[in-house]
CSV table of C-alpha atoms in Angstrom, one decimal:
chain,number,residue,atom,x,y,z
A,1,UNK,CA,187.6,-26.5,52.7
A,2,UNK,CA,188.4,-25.5,56.6
A,3,UNK,CA,185.3,-27.2,58.2
A,4,UNK,CA,186.2,-30.1,56.7
A,5,UNK,CA,189.8,-30.2,58.3
A,6,UNK,CA,188.6,-29.0,62.0
A,7,UNK,CA,185.9,-32.3,61.8
A,8,UNK,CA,188.8,-34.4,61.0
A,9,UNK,CA,191.3,-33.0,63.7
A,10,UNK,CA,188.1,-33.0,65.8
A,11,UNK,CA,187.8,-36.3,65.3
A,12,UNK,CA,191.7,-37.7,65.4
A,13,UNK,CA,192.0,-35.8,69.2
A,14,UNK,CA,188.6,-37.3,70.3
A,15,UNK,CA,190.0,-40.4,69.9
A,16,UNK,CA,193.4,-40.2,71.4
A,17,UNK,CA,190.9,-39.0,74.8
A,18,UNK,CA,191.2,-35.4,74.1
A,19,UNK,CA,187.9,-33.7,75.3
A,20,UNK,CA,187.2,-31.1,72.5
A,21,UNK,CA,185.0,-27.9,72.3
A,22,UNK,CA,184.8,-26.2,68.8
A,23,UNK,CA,185.2,-22.0,69.8
A,24,UNK,CA,181.7,-20.7,67.4
A,25,UNK,CA,181.5,-17.5,69.3
A,26,UNK,CA,184.1,-15.3,71.9
A,27,UNK,CA,184.0,-11.7,73.4
A,28,UNK,CA,187.0,-11.8,71.6
A,29,UNK,CA,187.4,-11.8,68.2
A,30,UNK,CA,190.3,-14.0,66.3
A,31,UNK,CA,190.1,-16.4,69.2
A,32,UNK,CA,191.0,-19.8,68.0
A,33,UNK,CA,189.2,-22.2,66.6
A,34,UNK,CA,189.6,-25.9,68.7
A,35,UNK,CA,190.6,-25.7,72.9
A,36,UNK,CA,191.4,-28.9,73.5
A,37,UNK,CA,191.3,-30.7,76.9
A,38,UNK,CA,193.3,-33.6,78.2
A,39,UNK,CA,194.9,-34.9,81.3
A,40,UNK,CA,195.2,-31.4,82.8
A,41,UNK,CA,196.2,-29.6,79.9
A,42,UNK,CA,194.4,-27.5,77.6
A,43,UNK,CA,195.4,-26.4,74.3
A,44,UNK,CA,194.1,-24.3,71.5
A,45,UNK,CA,194.3,-24.6,67.6
A,46,UNK,CA,194.0,-22.7,64.7
A,47,UNK,CA,192.8,-24.3,61.5
A,48,UNK,CA,193.2,-23.0,58.8
A,49,UNK,CA,192.1,-24.0,54.3
A,50,UNK,CA,194.7,-25.3,53.2
A,51,UNK,CA,198.2,-22.4,52.5
A,52,UNK,CA,196.4,-20.0,54.4
A,53,UNK,CA,198.1,-17.9,57.1
A,54,UNK,CA,196.3,-16.1,60.1
A,55,UNK,CA,195.1,-13.3,59.8
A,56,UNK,CA,197.0,-10.1,61.7
A,57,UNK,CA,194.1,-10.7,65.1
A,58,UNK,CA,194.3,-13.7,65.0
A,59,UNK,CA,198.4,-13.9,65.6
A,60,UNK,CA,197.7,-10.7,68.0
A,61,UNK,CA,195.4,-14.0,70.2
A,62,UNK,CA,198.0,-16.7,69.8
A,63,UNK,CA,200.7,-14.1,70.8
A,64,UNK,CA,198.3,-13.0,74.1
A,65,UNK,CA,197.6,-16.6,74.7
A,66,UNK,CA,201.2,-18.1,74.4
A,67,UNK,CA,202.4,-15.0,76.9
A,68,UNK,CA,199.7,-16.6,79.0
A,69,UNK,CA,201.4,-19.4,78.7
A,70,UNK,CA,199.2,-21.6,76.9
A,71,UNK,CA,200.6,-23.3,73.7
A,72,UNK,CA,198.6,-22.9,70.8
A,73,UNK,CA,199.1,-24.3,67.5
A,74,UNK,CA,197.8,-23.7,63.7
A,75,UNK,CA,197.3,-26.3,61.0
A,76,UNK,CA,195.8,-26.9,57.7
A,77,UNK,CA,196.5,-30.5,58.2
A,78,UNK,CA,193.8,-33.0,58.3
A,79,UNK,CA,195.3,-35.3,60.6
A,80,UNK,CA,197.2,-33.1,63.3
A,81,UNK,CA,197.0,-34.5,66.5
A,82,UNK,CA,198.5,-33.5,69.7
């Protein structure tokens, strides 16, 4: 289900002009699923199955990214957009 939500989010964002990358592998476990870039702004999106929450490692990565000034979103909504 999570992959279907991700696909829909990517399509929605790309229609709105975002350049979206699905992060498949990273040197840091717990990295968010998607990176989206538009107009010089980069955001990270953690996609979860409906009703699920990020695990502790993911929450730690989100905190690290936010402390570095990045925007991080967590969603289980297939209609999510920026």
